[in-house]
Short mmCIF file of C-alpha atoms and ligand atoms in Angstrom, two decimals:
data_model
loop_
_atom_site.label_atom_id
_atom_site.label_comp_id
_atom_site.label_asym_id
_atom_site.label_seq_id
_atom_site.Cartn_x
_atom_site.Cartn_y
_atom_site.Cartn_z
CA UNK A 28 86.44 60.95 108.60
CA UNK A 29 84.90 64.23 110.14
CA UNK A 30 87.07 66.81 111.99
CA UNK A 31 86.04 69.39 114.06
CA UNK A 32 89.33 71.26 114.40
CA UNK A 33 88.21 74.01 112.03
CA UNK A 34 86.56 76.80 112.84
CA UNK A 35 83.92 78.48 110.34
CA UNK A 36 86.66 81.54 109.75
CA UNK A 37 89.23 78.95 108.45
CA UNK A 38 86.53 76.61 106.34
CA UNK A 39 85.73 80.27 104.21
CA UNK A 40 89.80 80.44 104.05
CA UNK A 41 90.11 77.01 103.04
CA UNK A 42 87.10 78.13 99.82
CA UNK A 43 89.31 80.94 99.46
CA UNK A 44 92.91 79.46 99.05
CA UNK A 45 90.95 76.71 96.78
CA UNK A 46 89.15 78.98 94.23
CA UNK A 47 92.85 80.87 94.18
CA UNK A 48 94.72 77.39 93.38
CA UNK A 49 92.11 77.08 90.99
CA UNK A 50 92.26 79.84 89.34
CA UNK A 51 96.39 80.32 89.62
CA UNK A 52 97.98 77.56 90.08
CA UNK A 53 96.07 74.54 88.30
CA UNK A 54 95.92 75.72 84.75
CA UNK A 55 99.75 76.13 84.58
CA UNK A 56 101.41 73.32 86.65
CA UNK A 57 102.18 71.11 83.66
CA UNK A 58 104.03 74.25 82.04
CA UNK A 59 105.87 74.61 85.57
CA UNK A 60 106.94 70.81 85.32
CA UNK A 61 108.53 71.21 81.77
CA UNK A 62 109.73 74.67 82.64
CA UNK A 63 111.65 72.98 85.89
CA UNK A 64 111.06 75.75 87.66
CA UNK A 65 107.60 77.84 88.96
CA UNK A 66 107.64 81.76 87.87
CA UNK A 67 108.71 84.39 90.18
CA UNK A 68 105.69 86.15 89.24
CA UNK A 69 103.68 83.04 91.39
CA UNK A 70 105.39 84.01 94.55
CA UNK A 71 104.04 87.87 94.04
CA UNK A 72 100.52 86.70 93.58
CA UNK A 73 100.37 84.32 96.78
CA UNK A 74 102.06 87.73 98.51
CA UNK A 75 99.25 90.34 96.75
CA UNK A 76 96.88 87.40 98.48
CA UNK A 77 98.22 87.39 101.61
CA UNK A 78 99.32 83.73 101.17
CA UNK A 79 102.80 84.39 102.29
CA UNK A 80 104.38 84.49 105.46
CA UNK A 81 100.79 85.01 107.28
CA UNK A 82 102.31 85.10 110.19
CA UNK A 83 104.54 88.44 110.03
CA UNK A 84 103.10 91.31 111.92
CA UNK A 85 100.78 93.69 110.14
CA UNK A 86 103.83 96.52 110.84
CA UNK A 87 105.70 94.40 108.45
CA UNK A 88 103.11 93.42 105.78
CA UNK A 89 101.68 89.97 107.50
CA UNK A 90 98.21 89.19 108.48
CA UNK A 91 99.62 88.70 112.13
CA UNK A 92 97.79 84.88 111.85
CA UNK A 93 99.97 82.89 114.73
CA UNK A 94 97.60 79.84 114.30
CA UNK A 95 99.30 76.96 112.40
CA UNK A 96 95.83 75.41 110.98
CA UNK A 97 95.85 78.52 108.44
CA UNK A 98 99.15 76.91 107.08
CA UNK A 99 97.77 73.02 107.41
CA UNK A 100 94.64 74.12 105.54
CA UNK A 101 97.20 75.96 102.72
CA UNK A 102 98.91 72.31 102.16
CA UNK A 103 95.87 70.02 102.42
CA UNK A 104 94.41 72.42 99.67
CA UNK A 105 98.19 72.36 97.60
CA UNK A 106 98.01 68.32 97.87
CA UNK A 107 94.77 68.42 94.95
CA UNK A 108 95.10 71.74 93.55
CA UNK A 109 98.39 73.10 93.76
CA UNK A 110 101.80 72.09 92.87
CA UNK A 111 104.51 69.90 94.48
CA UNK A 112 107.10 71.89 93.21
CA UNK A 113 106.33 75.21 94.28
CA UNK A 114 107.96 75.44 97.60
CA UNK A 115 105.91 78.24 98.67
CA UNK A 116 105.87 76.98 102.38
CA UNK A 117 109.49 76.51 102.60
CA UNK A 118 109.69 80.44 101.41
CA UNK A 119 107.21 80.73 104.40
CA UNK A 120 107.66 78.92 107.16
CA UNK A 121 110.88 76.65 106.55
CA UNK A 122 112.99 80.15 106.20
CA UNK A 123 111.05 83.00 106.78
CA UNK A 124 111.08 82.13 110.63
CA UNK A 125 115.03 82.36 110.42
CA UNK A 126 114.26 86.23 110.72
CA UNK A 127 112.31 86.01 113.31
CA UNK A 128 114.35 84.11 115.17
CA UNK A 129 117.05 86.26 115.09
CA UNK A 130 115.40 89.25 116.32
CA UNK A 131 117.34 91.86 114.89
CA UNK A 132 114.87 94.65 113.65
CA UNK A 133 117.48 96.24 110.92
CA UNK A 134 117.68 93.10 108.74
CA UNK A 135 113.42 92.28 110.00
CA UNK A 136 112.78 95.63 108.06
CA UNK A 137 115.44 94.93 105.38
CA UNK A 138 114.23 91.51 104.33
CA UNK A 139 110.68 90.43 105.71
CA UNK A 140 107.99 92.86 103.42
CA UNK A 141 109.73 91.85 100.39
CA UNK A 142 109.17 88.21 101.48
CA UNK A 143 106.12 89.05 102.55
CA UNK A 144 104.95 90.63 98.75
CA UNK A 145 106.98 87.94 97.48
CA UNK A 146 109.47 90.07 95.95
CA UNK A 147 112.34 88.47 97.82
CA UNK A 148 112.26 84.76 97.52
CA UNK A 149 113.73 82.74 100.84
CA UNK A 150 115.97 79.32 100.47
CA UNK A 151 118.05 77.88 103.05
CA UNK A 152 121.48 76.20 102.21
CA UNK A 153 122.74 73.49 104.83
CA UNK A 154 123.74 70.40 102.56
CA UNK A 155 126.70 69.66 101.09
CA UNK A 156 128.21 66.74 98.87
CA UNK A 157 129.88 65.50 101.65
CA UNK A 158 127.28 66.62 104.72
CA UNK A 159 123.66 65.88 104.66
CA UNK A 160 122.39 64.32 107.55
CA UNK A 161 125.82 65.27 109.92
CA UNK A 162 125.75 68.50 109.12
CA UNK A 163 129.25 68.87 111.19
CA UNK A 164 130.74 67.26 108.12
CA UNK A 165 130.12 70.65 106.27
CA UNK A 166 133.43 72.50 104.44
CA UNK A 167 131.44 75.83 103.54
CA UNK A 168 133.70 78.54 105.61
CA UNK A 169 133.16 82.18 106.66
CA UNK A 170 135.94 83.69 108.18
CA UNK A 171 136.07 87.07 110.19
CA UNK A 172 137.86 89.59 108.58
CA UNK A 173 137.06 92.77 111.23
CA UNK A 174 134.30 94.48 109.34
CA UNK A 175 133.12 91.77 107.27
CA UNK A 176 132.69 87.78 106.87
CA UNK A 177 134.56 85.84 103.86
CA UNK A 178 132.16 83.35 102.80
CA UNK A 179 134.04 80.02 100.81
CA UNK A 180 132.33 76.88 99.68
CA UNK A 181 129.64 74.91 97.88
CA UNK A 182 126.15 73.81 98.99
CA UNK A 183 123.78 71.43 96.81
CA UNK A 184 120.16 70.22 96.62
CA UNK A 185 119.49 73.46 97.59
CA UNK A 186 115.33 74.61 96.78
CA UNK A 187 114.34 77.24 95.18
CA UNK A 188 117.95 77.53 94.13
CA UNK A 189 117.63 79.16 91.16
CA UNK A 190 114.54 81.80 92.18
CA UNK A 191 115.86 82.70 95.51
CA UNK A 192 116.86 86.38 96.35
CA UNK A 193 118.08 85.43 99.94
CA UNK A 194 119.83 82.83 100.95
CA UNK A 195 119.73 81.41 104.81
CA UNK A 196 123.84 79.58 104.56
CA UNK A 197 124.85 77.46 107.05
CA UNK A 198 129.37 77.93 107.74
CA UNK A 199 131.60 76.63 109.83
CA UNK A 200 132.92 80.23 111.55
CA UNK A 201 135.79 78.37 113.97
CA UNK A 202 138.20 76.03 112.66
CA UNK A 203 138.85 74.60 115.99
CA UNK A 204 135.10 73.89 117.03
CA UNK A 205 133.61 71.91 113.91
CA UNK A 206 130.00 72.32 115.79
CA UNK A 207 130.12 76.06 115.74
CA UNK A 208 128.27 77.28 112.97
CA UNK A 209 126.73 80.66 111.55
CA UNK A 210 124.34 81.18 109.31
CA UNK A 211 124.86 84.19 106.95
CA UNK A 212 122.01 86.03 104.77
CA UNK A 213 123.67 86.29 101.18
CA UNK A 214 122.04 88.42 98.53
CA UNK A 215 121.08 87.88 94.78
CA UNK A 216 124.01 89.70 93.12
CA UNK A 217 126.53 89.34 95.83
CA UNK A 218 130.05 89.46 94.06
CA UNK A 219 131.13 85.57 94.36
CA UNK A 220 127.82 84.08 94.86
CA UNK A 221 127.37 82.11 91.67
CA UNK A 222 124.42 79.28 91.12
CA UNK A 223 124.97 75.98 89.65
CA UNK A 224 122.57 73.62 87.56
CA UNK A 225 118.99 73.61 88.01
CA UNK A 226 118.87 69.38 89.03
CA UNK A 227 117.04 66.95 87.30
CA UNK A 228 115.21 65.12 89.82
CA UNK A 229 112.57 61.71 89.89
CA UNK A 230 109.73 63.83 91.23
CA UNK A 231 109.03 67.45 92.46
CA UNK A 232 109.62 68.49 88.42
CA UNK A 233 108.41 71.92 88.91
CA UNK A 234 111.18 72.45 91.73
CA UNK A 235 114.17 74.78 91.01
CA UNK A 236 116.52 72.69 93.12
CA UNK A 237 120.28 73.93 92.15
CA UNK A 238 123.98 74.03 93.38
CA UNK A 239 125.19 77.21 94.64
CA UNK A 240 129.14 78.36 95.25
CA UNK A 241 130.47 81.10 97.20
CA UNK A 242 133.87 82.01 95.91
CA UNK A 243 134.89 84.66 98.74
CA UNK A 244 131.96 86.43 99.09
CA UNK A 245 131.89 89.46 101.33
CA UNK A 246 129.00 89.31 103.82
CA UNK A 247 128.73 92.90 105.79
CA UNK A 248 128.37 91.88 109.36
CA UNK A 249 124.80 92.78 108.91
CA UNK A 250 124.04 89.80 106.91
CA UNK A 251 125.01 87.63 109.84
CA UNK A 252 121.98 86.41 111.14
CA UNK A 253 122.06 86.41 115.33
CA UNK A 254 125.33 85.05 116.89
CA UNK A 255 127.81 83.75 114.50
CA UNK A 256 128.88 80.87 116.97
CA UNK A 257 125.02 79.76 117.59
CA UNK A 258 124.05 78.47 113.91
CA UNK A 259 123.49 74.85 114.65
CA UNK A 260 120.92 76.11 118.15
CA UNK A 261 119.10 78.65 115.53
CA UNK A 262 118.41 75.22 113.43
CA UNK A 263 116.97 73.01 116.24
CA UNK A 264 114.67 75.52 117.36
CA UNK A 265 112.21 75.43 114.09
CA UNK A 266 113.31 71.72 114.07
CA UNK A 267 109.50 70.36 115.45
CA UNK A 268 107.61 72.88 113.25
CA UNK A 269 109.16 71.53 110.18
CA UNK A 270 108.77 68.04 110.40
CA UNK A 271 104.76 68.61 111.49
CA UNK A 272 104.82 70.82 108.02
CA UNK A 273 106.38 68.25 106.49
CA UNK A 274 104.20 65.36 108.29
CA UNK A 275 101.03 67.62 107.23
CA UNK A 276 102.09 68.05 103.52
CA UNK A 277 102.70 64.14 103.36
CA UNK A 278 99.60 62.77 104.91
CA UNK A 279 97.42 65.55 102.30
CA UNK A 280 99.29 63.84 99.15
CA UNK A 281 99.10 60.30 100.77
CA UNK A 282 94.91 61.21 101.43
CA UNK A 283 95.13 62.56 97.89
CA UNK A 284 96.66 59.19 96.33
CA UNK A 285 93.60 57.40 98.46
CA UNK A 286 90.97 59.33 96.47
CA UNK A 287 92.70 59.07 93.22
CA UNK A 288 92.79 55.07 93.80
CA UNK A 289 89.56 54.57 94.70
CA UNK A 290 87.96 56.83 91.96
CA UNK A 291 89.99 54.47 89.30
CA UNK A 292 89.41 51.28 91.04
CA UNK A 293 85.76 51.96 90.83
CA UNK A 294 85.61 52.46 87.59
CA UNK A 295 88.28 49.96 86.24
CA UNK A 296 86.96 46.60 85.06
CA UNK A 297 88.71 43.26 84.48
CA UNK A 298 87.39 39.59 84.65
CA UNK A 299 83.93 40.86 84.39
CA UNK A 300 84.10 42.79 87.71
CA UNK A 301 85.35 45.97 89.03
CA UNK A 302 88.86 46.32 90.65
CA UNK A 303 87.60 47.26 93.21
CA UNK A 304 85.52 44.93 93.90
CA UNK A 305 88.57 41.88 93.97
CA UNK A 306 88.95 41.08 97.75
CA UNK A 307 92.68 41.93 97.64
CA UNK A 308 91.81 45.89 96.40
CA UNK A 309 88.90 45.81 99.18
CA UNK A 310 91.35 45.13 102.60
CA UNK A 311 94.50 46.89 100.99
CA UNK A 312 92.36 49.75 100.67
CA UNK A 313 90.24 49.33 103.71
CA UNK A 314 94.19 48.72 105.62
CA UNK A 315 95.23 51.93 103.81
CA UNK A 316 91.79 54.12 104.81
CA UNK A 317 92.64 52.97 108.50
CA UNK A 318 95.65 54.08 108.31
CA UNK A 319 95.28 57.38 106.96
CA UNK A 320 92.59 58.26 109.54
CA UNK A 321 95.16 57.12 112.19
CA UNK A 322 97.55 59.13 111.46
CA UNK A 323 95.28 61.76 110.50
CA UNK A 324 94.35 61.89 114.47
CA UNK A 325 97.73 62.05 115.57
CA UNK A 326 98.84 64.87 113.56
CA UNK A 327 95.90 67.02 114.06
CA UNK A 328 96.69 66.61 117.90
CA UNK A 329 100.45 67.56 117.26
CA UNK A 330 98.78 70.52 115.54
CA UNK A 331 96.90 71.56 118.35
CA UNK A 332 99.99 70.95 120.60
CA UNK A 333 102.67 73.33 118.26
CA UNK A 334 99.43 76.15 118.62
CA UNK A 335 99.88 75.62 122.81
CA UNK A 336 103.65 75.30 122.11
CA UNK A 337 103.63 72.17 123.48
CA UNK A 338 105.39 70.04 120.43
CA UNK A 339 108.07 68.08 121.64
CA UNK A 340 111.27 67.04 119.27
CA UNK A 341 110.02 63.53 119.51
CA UNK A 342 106.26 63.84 118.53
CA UNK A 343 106.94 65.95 115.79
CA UNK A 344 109.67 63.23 114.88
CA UNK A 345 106.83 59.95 115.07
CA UNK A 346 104.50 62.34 112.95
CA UNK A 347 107.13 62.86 110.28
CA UNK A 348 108.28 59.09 109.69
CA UNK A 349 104.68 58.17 110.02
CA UNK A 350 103.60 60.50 107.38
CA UNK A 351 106.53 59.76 105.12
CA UNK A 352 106.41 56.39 105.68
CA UNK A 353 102.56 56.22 105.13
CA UNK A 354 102.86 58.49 101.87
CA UNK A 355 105.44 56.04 100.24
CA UNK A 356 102.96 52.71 100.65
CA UNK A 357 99.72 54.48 99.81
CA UNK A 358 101.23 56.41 96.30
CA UNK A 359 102.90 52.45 95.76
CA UNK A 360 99.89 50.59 96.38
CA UNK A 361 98.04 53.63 94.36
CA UNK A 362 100.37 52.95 91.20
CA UNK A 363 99.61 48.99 91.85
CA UNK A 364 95.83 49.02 92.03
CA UNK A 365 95.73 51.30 88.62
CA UNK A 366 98.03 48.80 86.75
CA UNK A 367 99.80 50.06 84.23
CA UNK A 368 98.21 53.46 83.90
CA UNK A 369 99.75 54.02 87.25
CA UNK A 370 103.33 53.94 85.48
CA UNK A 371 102.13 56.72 82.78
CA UNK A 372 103.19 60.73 83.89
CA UNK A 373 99.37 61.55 82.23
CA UNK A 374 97.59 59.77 85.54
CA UNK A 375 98.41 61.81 88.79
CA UNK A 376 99.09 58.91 90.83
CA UNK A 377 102.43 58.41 88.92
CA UNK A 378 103.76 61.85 89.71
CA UNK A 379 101.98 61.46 93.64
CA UNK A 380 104.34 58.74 93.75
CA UNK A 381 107.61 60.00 92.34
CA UNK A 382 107.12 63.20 94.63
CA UNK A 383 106.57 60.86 97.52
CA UNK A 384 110.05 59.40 97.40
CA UNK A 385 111.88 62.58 98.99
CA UNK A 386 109.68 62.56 101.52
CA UNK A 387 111.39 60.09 103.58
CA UNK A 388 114.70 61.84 102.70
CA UNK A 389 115.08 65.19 103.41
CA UNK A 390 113.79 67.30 106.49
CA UNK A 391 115.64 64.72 108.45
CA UNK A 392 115.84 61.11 106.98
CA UNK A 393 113.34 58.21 108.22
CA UNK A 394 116.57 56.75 110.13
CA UNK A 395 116.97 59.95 111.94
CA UNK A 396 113.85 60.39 113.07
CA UNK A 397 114.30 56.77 114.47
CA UNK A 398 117.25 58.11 116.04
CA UNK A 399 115.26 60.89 117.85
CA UNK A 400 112.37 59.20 118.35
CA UNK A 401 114.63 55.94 120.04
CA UNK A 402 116.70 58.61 122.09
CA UNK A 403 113.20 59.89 123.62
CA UNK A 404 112.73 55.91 124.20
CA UNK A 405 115.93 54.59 125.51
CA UNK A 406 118.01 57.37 126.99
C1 LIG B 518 114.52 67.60 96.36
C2 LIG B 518 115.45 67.95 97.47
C3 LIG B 518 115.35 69.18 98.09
C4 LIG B 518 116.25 69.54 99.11
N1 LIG B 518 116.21 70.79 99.63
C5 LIG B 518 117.18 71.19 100.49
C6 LIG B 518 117.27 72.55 100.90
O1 LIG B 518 116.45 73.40 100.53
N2 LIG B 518 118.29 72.91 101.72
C7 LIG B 518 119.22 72.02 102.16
O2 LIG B 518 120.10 72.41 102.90
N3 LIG B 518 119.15 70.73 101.79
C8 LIG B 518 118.16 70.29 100.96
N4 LIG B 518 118.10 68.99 100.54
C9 LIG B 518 119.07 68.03 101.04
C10 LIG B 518 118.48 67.04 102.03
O3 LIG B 518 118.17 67.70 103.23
C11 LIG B 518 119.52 65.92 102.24
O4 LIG B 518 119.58 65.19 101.03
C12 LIG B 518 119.16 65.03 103.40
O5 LIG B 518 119.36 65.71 104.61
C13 LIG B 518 120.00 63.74 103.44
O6 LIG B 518 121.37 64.05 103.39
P1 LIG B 518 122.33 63.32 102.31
O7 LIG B 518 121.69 63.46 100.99
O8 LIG B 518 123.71 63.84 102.49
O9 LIG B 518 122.28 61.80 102.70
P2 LIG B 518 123.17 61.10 103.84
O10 LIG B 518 123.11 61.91 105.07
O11 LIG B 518 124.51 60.79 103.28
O12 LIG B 518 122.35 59.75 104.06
C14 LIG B 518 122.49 58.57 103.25
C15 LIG B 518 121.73 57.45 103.96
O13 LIG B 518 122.36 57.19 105.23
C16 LIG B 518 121.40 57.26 106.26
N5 LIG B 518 121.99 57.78 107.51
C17 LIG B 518 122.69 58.94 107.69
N6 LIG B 518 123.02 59.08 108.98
C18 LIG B 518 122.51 58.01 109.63
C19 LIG B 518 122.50 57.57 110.99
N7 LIG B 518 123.05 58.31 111.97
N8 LIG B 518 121.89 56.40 111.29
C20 LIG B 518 121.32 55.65 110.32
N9 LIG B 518 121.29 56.01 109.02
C21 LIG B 518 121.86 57.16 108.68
C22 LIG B 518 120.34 58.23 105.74
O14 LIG B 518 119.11 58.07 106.41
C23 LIG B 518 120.28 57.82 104.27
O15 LIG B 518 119.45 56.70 104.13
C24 LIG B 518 117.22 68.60 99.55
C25 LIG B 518 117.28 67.35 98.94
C26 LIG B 518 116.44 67.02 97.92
C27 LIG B 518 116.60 65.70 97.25
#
């Protein structure tokens, strides 16, 4: 399907990005997978690029680019010749915008050119084993102690767990109000803050995703990031613009599985004939094209909208189950039509489809978004 939301100035920075992945990225993503983890050196050489947080200030480093197609073009490019696993745009634009949210120019000028170079690598730690999608159900503590925070607790499933210099930490900071939470900026090499086991996971196999503990940690007040009471309103705002990164990111894999399938099934002969030219691979994939374009549409408007800052809670919600939901058929039906080369780690569609299964998972589970998107409905 033709779009016309590009202009020429992105198409050369789409070449660009590509002929980097190329030339960085692609040669060394199967070492990555066995390695569990993507080299710190990677995050440098997106930040010597300019790759990283393009939309900090020059003052601090950035390219000053506010226009989220630059960051849509970076993921439809990762989808074919990047890697899953290397969470770049959470370091980015998942928690990178955490410091811009909180507006306080000491810890901006601390913190953002070393994300920036990719020195400093972001995560953000909100789950715990017993509080995932209610985040109220979190134990993780921090309690004021006059000129510094005492930080207790345990987070999990945390990305970039193991690379990360700073970590964005969701606590509960009253014991009386359970929904008043703060979210503190703790250091690499803060006394207390240990890191557990680098997961084994299904899919995402070049993702550090690790357990962290914080066994009274000391956070200087000027680690707190805005108002210590005011965690859980910091989280909602960047709420829309991560579920349309994640909706993005999903539809480019799901578009990715498409090509994949039809490459094989045009090529792939049994009874005589081609796969794909059985009548049952010619509607599931002509059901699955009409899909993608669909969806394709939609997103690309909730694009435009987040650029007018116009996304509401609930659009971004319908583009993130769509997405998800749309990933998890097309990578299934994508493992079906190549038979049992579709179950083998050697043909990309298997690993398309064991990335695709967190998708409907985290960034807000399908039901949630149900939730949302029913609330905008109903209520
Ligand atoms: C690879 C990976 C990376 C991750 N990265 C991070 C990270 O960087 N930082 C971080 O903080 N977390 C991260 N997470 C955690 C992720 O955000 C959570 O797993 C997710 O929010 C779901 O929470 P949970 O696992 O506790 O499941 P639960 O919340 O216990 O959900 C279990 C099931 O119950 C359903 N459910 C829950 N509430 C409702 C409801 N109200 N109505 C209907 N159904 C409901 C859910 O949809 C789900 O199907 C990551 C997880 C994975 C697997």
């Amino acid at each position: 399907m033709e779009r016309d939301l590009f202009t020429e100035e992105q198409n050369m920075f789409r070449e660009a990005y590509r002929k980097f992945l190329i030339k960085e990225v692609e040669p060394h993503r199967e070492g990555w997978r066995k390695a569990g983890i993507v080299p710190r050196e990677m995050f440098k050489k997106m930040g010597e690029q300019g790759y990283l947080l393009t939309w900090v200030d020059e003052q601090h480093g950035g390219l000053g680019i506010e226009d989220f197609r630059y960051q849509q073009i970076m993921m439809e490019e990762d989808a074919t010749y990047g890697e899953a696993g290397f969470f770049h745009t959470l370091h980015s634009r998942l928690v990178g915008p955490y410091l811009k949210r909180s507006e306080d120019q000491e810890q901006q000028a601390r913190f953002i050119p070393g994300a920036v170079s990719g020195e400093c690598i972001l995560a953000v730690a909100m789950t715990e084993p017993d509080a995932g999608s209610d985040l109220a159900g979190m134990k993780t503590s921090a309690k004021n102690q006059g000129d510094h925070w005492l930080l207790n607790g345990s987070k999990i499933y945390i990305s970039n767990g193991i690379n990360a210099d700073l970590v964005v930490v969701a606590a509960k900071t009253n014991p009386e109000k359970p929904r008043e939470i703060g979210l503190f900026l703790i250091e690499r090499g803060m006394e207390g803050f240990e890191r557990g086991r680098n997961l084994p996971k299904m899919g995402l196999k070049a993702q550090d995703t690790a357990e962290l503990f914080f066994n009274d940690v000391k956070v200087p007040k000027s680690n707190v990031l805005g108002d210590p009471s005011k965690g859980f309103h910091y989280l909602m705002h960047g709420l829309a613009e991560e579920r349309l990164i994640g909706a993005v990111g999903y539809l480019a894999c799901a578009q990715r599985a498409f090509d994949l399938t039809k490459e094989f099934v045009s090529e792939r002969k049994a009874f005589g004939q081609r796969i794909a030219d059985f009548q049952n691979t010619r509607f599931k994939l002509a059901d699955l094209r009409t899909e993608l374009d669909i969806c394709q549409v939609f997103i690309d408007k909730c694009v435009e909208m987040h650029n007018k800052g116009q996304l509401s809670t609930d659009m971004a919600a319908k583009a993130k189950l769509y997405a998800s939901e749309l990933e998890g058929r097309m990578t299934d039906e994508g493992v079906q039509l190549h038979g049992g080369a579709g179950y083998m780690e050697e043909y990309e569609i298997c690993r398309l489809y064991t990335n695709a299964r967190i998708s409907r998972i985290y960034a807000g589970s399908s039901e949630i978004m149900r939730e949302i998107i029913a609330r905008s409905v109903l209520d």
